[in-house]
Coordinates of C-alpha atoms in Angstrom, one line a residue:
X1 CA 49.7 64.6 5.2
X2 CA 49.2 60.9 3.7
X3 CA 48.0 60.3 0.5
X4 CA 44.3 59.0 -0.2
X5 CA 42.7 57.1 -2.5
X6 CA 39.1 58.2 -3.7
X7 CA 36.0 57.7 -5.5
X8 CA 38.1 56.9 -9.0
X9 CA 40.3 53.8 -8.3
X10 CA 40.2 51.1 -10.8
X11 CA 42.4 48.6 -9.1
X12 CA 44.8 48.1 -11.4
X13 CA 47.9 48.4 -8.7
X14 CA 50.3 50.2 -10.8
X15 CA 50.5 52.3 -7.1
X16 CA 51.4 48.7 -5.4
X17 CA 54.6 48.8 -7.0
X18 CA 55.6 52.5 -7.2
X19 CA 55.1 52.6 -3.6
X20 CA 58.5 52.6 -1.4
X21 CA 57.4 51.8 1.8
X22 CA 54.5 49.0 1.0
X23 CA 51.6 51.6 2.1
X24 CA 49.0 50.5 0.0
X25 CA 46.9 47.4 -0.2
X26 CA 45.3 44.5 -1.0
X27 CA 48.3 44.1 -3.3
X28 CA 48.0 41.4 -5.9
X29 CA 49.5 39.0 -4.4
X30 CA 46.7 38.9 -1.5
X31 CA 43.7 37.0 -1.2
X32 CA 41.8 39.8 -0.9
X33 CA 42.9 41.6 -3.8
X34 CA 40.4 40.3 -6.4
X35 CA 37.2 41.3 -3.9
X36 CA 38.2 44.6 -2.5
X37 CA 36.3 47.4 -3.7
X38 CA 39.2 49.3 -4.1
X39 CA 42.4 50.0 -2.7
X40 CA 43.7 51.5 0.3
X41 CA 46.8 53.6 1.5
X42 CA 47.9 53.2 5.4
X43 CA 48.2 56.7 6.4
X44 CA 50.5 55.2 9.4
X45 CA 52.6 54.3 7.0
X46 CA 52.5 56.8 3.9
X47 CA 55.7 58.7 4.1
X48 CA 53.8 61.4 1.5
X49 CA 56.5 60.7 -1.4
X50 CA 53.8 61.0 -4.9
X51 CA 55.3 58.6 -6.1
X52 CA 51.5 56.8 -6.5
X53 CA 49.7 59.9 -8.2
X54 CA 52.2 59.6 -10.8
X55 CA 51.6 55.9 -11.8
X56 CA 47.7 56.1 -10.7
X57 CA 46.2 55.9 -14.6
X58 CA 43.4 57.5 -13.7
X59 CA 44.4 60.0 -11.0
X60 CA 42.2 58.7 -7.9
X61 CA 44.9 59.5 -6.1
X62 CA 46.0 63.2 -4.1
X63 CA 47.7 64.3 -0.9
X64 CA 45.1 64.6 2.0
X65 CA 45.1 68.1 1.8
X66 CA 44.2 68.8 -1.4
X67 CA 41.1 66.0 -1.2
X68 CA 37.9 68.2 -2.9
X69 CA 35.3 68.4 -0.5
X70 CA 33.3 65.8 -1.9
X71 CA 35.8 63.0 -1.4
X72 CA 36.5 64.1 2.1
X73 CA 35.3 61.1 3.5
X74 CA 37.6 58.5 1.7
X75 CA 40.3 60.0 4.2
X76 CA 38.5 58.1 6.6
X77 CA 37.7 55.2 4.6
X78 CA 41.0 54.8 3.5
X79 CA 42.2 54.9 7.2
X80 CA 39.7 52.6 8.6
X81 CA 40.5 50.1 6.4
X82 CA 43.8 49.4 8.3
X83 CA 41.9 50.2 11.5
X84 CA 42.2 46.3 13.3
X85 CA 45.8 45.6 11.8
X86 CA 46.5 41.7 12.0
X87 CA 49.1 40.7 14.2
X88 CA 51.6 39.9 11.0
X89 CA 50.6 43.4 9.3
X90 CA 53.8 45.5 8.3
X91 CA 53.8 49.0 9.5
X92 CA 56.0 51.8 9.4
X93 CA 59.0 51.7 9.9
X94 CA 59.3 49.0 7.2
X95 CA 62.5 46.6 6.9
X96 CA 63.9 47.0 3.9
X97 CA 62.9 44.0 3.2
X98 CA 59.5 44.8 2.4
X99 CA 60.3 48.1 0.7
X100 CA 59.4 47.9 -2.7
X101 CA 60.8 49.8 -5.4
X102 CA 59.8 52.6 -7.7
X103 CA 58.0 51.8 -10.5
X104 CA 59.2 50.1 -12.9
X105 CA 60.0 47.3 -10.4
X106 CA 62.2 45.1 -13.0
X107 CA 63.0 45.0 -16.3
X108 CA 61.4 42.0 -18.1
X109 CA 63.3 38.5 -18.5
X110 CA 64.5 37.9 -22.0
X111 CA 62.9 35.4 -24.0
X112 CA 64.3 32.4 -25.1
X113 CA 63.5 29.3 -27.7
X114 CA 60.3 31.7 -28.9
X115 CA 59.6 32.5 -32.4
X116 CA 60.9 35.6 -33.7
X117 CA 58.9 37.1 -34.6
X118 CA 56.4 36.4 -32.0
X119 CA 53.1 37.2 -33.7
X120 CA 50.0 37.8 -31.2
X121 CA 46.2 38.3 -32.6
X122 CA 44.6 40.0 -29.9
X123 CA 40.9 40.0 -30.2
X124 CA 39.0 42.9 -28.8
X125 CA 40.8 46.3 -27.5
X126 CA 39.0 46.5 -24.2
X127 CA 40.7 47.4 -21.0
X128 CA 41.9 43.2 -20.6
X129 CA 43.0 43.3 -24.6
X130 CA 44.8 46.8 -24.3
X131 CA 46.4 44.9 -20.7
X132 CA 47.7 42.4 -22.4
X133 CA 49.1 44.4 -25.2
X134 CA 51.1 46.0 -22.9
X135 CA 52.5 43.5 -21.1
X136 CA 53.4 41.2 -24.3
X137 CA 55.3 44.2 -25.8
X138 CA 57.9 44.4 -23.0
X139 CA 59.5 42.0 -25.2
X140 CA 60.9 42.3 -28.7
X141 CA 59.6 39.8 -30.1
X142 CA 56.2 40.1 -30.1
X143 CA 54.3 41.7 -32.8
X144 CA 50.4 42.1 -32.0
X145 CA 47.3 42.4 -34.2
X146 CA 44.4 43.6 -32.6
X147 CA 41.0 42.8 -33.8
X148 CA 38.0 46.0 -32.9
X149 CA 34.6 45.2 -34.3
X150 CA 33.7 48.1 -32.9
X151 CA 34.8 51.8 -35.4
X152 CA 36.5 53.1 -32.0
X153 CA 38.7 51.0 -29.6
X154 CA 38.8 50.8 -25.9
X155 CA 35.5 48.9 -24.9
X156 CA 34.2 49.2 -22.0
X157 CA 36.9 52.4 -20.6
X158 CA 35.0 54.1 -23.7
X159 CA 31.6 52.9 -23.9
X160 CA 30.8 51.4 -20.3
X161 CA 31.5 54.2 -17.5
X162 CA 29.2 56.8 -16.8
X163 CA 30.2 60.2 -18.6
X164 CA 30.2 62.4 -15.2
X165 CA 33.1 59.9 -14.3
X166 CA 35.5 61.4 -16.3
X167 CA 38.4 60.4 -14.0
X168 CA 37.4 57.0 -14.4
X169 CA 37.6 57.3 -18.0
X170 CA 41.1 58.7 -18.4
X171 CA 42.4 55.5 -18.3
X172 CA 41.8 55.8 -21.7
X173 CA 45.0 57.9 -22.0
X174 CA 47.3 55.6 -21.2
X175 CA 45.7 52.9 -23.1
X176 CA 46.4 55.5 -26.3
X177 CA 49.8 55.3 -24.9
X178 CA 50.0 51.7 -25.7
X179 CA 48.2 51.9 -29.0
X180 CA 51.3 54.2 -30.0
X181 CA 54.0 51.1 -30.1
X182 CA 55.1 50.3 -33.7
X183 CA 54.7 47.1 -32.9
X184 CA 50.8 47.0 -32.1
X185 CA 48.6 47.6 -35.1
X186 CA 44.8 48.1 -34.2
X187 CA 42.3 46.8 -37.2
X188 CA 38.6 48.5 -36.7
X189 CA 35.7 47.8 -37.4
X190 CA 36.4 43.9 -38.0
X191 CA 34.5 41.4 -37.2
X192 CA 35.5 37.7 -36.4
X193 CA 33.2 35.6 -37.8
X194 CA 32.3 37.8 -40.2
X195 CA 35.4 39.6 -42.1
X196 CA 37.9 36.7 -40.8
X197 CA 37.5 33.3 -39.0
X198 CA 38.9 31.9 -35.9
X199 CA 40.7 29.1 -38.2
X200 CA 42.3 31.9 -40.2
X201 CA 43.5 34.0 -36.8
X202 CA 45.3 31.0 -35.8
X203 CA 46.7 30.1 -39.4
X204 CA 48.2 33.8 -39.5
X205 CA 49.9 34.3 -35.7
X206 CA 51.4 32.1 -33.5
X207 CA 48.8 32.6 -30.9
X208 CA 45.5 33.6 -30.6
X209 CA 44.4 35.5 -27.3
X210 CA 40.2 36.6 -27.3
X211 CA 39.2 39.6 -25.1
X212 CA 36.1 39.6 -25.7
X213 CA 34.4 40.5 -22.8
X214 CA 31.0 39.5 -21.2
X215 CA 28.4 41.1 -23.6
X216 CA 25.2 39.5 -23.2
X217 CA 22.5 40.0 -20.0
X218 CA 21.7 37.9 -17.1
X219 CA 18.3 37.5 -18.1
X220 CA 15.6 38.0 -15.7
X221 CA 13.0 35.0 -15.8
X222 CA 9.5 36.9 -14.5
X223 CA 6.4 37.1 -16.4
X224 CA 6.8 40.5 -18.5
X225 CA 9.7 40.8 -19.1
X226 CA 8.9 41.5 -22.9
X227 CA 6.9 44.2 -22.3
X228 CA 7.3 47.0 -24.4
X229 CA 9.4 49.7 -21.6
X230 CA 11.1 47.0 -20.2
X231 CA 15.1 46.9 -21.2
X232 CA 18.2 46.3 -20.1
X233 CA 20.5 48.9 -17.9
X234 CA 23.5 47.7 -20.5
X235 CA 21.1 49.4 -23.2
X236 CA 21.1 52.2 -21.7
X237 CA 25.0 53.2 -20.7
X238 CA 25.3 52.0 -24.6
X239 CA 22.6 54.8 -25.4
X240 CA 24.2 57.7 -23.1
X241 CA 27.4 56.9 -23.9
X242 CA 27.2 56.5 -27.8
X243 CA 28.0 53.1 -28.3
X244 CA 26.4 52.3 -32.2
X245 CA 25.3 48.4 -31.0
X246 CA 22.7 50.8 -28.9
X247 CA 22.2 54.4 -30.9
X248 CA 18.0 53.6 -30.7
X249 CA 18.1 52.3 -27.6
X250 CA 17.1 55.3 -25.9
X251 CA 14.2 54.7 -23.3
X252 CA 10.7 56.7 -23.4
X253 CA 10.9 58.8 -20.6
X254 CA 7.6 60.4 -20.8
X255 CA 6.7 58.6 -17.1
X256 CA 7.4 59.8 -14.1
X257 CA 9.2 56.7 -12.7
X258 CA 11.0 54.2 -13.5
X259 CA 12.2 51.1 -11.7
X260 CA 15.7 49.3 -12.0
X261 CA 15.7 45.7 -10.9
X262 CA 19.6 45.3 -9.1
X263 CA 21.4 47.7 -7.2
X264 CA 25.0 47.3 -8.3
X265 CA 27.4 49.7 -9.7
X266 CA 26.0 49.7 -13.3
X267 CA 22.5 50.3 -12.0
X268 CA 23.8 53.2 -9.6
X269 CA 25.1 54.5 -13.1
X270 CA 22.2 54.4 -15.0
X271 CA 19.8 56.5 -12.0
X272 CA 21.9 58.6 -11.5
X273 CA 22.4 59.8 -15.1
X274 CA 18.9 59.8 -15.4
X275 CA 18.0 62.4 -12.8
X276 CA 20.8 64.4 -13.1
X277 CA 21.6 68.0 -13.7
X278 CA 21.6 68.1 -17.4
X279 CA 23.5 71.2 -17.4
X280 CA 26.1 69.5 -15.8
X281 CA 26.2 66.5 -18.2
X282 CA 26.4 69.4 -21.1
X283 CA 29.8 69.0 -20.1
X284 CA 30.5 65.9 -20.4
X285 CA 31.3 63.4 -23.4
X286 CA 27.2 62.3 -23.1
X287 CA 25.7 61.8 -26.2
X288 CA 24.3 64.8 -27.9
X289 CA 21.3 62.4 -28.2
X290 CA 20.5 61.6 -24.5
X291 CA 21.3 64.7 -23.8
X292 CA 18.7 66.1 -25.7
X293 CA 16.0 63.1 -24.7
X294 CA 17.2 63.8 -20.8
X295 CA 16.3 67.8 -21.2
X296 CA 13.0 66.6 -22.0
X297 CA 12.6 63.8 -19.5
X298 CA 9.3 63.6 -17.4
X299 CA 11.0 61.5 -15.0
X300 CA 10.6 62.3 -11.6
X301 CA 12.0 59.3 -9.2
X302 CA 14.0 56.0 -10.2
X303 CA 13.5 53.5 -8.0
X304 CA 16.5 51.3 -7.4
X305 CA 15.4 47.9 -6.3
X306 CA 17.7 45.3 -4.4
X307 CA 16.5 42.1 -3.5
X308 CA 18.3 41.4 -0.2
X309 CA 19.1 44.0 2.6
X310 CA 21.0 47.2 2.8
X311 CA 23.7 45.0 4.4
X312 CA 24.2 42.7 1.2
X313 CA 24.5 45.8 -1.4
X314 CA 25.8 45.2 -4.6
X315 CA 26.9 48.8 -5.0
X316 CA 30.5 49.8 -3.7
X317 CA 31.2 51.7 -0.9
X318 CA 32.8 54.5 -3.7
X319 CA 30.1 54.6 -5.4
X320 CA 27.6 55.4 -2.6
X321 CA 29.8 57.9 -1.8
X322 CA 30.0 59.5 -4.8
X323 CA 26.2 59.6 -4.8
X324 CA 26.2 60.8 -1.2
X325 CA 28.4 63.6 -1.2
X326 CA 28.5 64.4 -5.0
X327 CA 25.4 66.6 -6.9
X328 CA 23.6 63.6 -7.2
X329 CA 19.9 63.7 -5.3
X330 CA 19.3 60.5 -3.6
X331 CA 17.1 59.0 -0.7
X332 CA 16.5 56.6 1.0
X333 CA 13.4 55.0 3.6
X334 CA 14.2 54.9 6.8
X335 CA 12.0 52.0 6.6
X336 CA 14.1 49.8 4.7
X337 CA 16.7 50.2 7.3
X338 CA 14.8 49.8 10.6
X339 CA 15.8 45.7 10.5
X340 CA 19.5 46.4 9.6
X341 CA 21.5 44.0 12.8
X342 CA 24.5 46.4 13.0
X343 CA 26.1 44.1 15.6
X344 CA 25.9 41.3 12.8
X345 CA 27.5 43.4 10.0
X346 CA 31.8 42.8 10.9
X347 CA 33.3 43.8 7.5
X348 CA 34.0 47.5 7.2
X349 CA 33.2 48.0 4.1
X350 CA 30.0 47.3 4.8
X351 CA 29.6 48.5 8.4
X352 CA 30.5 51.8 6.1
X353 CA 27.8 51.5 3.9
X354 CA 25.0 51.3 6.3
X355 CA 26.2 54.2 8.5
X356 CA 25.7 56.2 4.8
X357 CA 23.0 55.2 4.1
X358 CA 21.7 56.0 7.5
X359 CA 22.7 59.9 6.9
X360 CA 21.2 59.7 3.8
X361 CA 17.9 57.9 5.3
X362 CA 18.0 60.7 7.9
X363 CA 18.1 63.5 5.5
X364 CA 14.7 65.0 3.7
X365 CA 13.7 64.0 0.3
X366 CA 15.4 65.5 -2.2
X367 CA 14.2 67.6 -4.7
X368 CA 12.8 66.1 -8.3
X369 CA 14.2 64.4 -9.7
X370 CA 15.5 62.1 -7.3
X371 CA 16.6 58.3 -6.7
X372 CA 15.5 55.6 -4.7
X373 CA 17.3 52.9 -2.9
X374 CA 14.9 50.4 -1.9
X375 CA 15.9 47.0 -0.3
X376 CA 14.7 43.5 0.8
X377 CA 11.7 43.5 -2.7
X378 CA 11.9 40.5 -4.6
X379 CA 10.0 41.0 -8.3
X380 CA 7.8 38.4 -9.2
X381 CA 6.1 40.1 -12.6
X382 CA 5.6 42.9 -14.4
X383 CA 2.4 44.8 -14.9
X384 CA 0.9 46.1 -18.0
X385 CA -1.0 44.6 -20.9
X386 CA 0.6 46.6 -23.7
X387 CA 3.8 48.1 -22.2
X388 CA 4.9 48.3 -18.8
X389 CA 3.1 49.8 -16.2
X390 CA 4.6 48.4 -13.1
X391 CA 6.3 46.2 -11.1
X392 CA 4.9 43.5 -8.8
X393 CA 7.5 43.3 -5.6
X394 CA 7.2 40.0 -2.9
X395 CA 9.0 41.3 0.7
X396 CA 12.0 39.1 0.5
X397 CA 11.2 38.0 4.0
X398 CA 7.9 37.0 3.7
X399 CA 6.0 34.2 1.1
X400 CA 2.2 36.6 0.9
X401 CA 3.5 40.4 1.7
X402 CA 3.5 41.7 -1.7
X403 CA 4.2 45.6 -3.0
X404 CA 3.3 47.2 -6.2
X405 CA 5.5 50.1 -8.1
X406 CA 3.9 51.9 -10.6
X407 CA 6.4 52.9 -13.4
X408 CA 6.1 53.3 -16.9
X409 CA 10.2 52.1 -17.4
X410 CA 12.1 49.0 -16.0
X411 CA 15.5 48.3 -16.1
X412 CA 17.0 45.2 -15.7
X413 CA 20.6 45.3 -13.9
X414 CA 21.2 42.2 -12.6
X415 CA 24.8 41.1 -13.6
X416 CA 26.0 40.0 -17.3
X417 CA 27.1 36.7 -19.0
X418 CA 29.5 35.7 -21.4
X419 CA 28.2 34.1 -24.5
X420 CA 29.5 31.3 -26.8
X421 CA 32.5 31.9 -29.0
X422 CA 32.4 29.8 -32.6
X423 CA 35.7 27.5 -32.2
X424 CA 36.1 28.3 -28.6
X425 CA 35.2 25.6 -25.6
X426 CA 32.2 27.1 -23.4
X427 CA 31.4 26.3 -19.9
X428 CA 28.0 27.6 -19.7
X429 CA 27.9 27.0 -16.0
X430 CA 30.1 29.8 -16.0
X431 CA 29.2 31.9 -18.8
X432 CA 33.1 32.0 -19.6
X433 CA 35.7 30.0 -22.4
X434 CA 36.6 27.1 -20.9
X435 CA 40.3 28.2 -19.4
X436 CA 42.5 27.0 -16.7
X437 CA 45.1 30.6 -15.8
X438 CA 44.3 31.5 -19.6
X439 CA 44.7 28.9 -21.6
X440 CA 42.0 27.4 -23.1
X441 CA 41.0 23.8 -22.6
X442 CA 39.1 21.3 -24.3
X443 CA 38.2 17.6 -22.2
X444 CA 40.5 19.2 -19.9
X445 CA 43.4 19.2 -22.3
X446 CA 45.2 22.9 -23.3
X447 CA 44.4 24.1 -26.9
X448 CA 47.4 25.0 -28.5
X449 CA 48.1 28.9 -29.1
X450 CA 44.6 29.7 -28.1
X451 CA 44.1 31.7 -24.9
X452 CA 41.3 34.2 -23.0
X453 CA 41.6 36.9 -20.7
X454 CA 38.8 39.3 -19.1
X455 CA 35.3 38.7 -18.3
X456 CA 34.9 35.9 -21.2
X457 CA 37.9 34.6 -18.8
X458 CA 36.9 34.7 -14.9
X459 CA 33.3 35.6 -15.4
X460 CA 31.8 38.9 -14.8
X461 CA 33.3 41.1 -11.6
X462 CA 36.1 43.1 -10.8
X463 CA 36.8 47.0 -12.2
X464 CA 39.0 48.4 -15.1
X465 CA 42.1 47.4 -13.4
X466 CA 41.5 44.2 -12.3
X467 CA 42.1 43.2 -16.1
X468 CA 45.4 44.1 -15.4
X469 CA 46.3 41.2 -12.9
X470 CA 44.4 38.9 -15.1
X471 CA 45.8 39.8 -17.9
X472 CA 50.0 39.3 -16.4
X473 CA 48.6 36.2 -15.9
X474 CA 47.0 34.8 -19.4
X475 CA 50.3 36.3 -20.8
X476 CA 52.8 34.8 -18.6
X477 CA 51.3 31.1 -19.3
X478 CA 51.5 32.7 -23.3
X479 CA 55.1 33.1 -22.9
X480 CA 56.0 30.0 -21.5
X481 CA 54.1 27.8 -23.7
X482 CA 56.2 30.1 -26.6
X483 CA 59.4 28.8 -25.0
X484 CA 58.7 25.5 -24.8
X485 CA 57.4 25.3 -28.2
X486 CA 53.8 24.4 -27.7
X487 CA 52.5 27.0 -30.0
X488 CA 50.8 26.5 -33.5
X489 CA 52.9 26.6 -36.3
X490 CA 54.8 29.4 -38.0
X491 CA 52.0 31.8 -39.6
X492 CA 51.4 31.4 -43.1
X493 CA 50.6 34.2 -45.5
X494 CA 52.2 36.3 -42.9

């Protein structure tokens, strides 16, 4: 039986290449690859080898007949996906031509005319940093300091996915991998800026490459905002999941609902967690903390709140049916679907999506506590004098149809931004480091040895793998400007 990706895939295509008979797709090198939700194996063409469960980091991937009963469904998904092939698409069986090899697909080209030592500051140890590690050290040369301000490294695999995804988080492991070269050392708890500047990085290595990441908030511009109650979804995956920037950021939940503004992933994240079986997080790495504050919890319904249509989710189709099919109790009005066009939705992702959230619509309420998904409410304020109290909604459709939530919480989850870096050009159109492929630019012009990769790169979007793709690519343009010399100096004091 054909293998399946599921609920868990982070994109970051390690599969691509292990796979023999080109099954399994958007690869990297197709347009697609950076917008899919995830990836998909052709069951026409999956000859049921393995070979992708063993270099899937994060094991989202099994043998159709060994699928758990609540991923069931991504057979389908996984299947439809190749359901209108184009008239070029390559199908089984596949000229050797377009076979593609086991993992690892090539050794990597020597290096030639670079320093040697090649010495690399890496700042941050995200999922992009920890990337790039990896694929710098395929060559001898390079020697890599990494730069945590945080005590533990790892970023956002540690701190940002929700504790009941511990597949999702296992990609952890092989980044521990990768911390284990000799030739990688990990300095924690340091802060640039504050226990070494910029100006000293690039006076001690050869280049300089920040991973950052995107850490600040979209913020949203309505009156009450500053409300005592109201706060940001980030604060709260910080809380649950123990990051120290957010330790008292824990939320009063003596109300009995709350309200998230945005319905992507992160906000799916956060409403779940907060209904859930607590005996079930027990057993997850949740802090001991919000455990503790979710066993006393008054909560009784979280609302989440999308401005546009069912049809223009932000959430992924894995993640709704993670909530659909997993322990999760969710529900939604059959109201807020009654104006879906089905004839007008032609992707299939999202042709998907509304037929969930049909069977969910079409199910009873669940039991408390639940969550909401609520579509096509536009906030214009929020009510209260001294804290929150509620949330003024416009119907998105309408300029005088307004709708008013009570809750004594609101979340904010509409997207994040990158901010500023002292030394570093901003485009603050962007929220990102001014970068062409990586490299950094100033009036257009590349800055010598300095270079970005991650959100603080491309903005916002993508999953834990996508940094890998990004990544390749910051490090490839590293590489070449190290053979032709453009660097900064040799390191002094090194």
């Amino acid at each position: 039986m054909p293998h399946v990706v599921t609920q868990a895939c982070c994109g970051d295509a390690s599969c691509v290449y292990a796979c023999p008979v080109n099954c399994i797709h958007p690869t990297p090198d197709e347009p697609d690859f950076g917008t899919a939700e995830m990836l998909y194996i052709d069951p026409d063409t999956c000859v049921d080898c393995g070979a992708c469960v063993t270099a899937c980091p994060v094991g989202a991937i099994s043998p159709g007949h060994r699928i758990p009963e609540t991923q069931k469904r991504f057979a389908s998904v996984n299947a439809d996906h190749y359901r209108d092939p184009s008239p070029d698409a390559v199908r089984f069986p596949v000229s050797a031509l377009w076979r593609k090899p086991l993992a690892p697909i090539e050794k990597p080209r020597s290096l030639h005319g670079t320093p040697d030592p090649l010495r690399v500051a890496i700042v941050g140890s995200g999922p992009s940093a920890m990337y790039a590690a990896d694929e710098l050290l395929k060559h001898r040369q390079v020697h890599i300091t990494m730069y945590e301000r945080l005590t533990e490294p790892f970023g956002l695999a540690r701190f940002g996915v929700a504790p009941d995804h511990p597949a999702t988080r296992s990609v952890v492991n092989l980044f521990n991998t990768i911390a284990q070269n000799p030739r990688l050392r990990i300095l924690l708890n340091v802060e640039i800026g504050r226990d070494i500047t910029l100006d000293e990085l690039r006076e001690q290595h050869h280049a300089v490459l920040w991973a950052g990441g995107a850490p600040t908030d979209r913020p949203l511009e309505i009156t009450g905002v500053d409300l005592p109650g109201v706060q940001s979804a980030t604060s709260v995956v910080g809380w649950y999941n123990g990051h120290p920037d957010f330790v008292t950021a824990g939320p009063r939940l003596d109300t009995e609902r709350a309200v998230i503004i945005g319905n992507g992933n992160v906000a799916l994240d956060v409403a779940r967690i907060l209904t859930a079986d607590t005996n079930r997080l027990a057993v997850t790495e949740i802090s001991l903390d919000a455990l503790a504050a979710l066993r006393d919890s008054q909560l009784r319904e979280v609302v989440v709140v999308a401005r546009r249509g069912p049809e223009h989710a932000a959430f992924t189709l894995p993640e709704l049916i993670g909530l659909a099919d997993g322990p999760a109790r969710v529900w939604v009005d059959p109201a807020d679907l009654e104006h879906v066009d089905d004839d007008a939705v032609h992707d299939i992702e999202t042709a998907e999506k509304i037929v969930l959230l049909r069977e969910i619509a079409a199910g009873p309420k669940p039991e408390e506590p639940y969550l909401r998904l609520a579509f096509g409410l536009t906030p214009e304020r929020v009510l209260g004098t001294d804290r929150a109290e509620g949330v003024r909604f416009r119907r998105t459709t309408t300029d005088s149809e307004f709708v008013d939530l009570d809750a004594g919480l609101v979340f904010t989850a509409i997207g994040y931004r990158g901010r500023p870096v002292p030394g570093l050009p901003f485009d603050d159109a962007r929220g990102t480091v001014a970068n062409v492929a990586g490299r950094v630019v100033a009036d257009q012009h590349p800055v010598p040895g300095l270079y970005v990769t991650g959100w603080i790169k491309r903005g916002p979007n993508g999953f834990i793998g996508t940094n890998k793709t990004d990544s390749t690519e910051t490090v490839a343009k590293l590489l070449a400007d190290a053979e032709a010399g453009l660097l900064s100096p040799a390191p002094v004091g090194v």
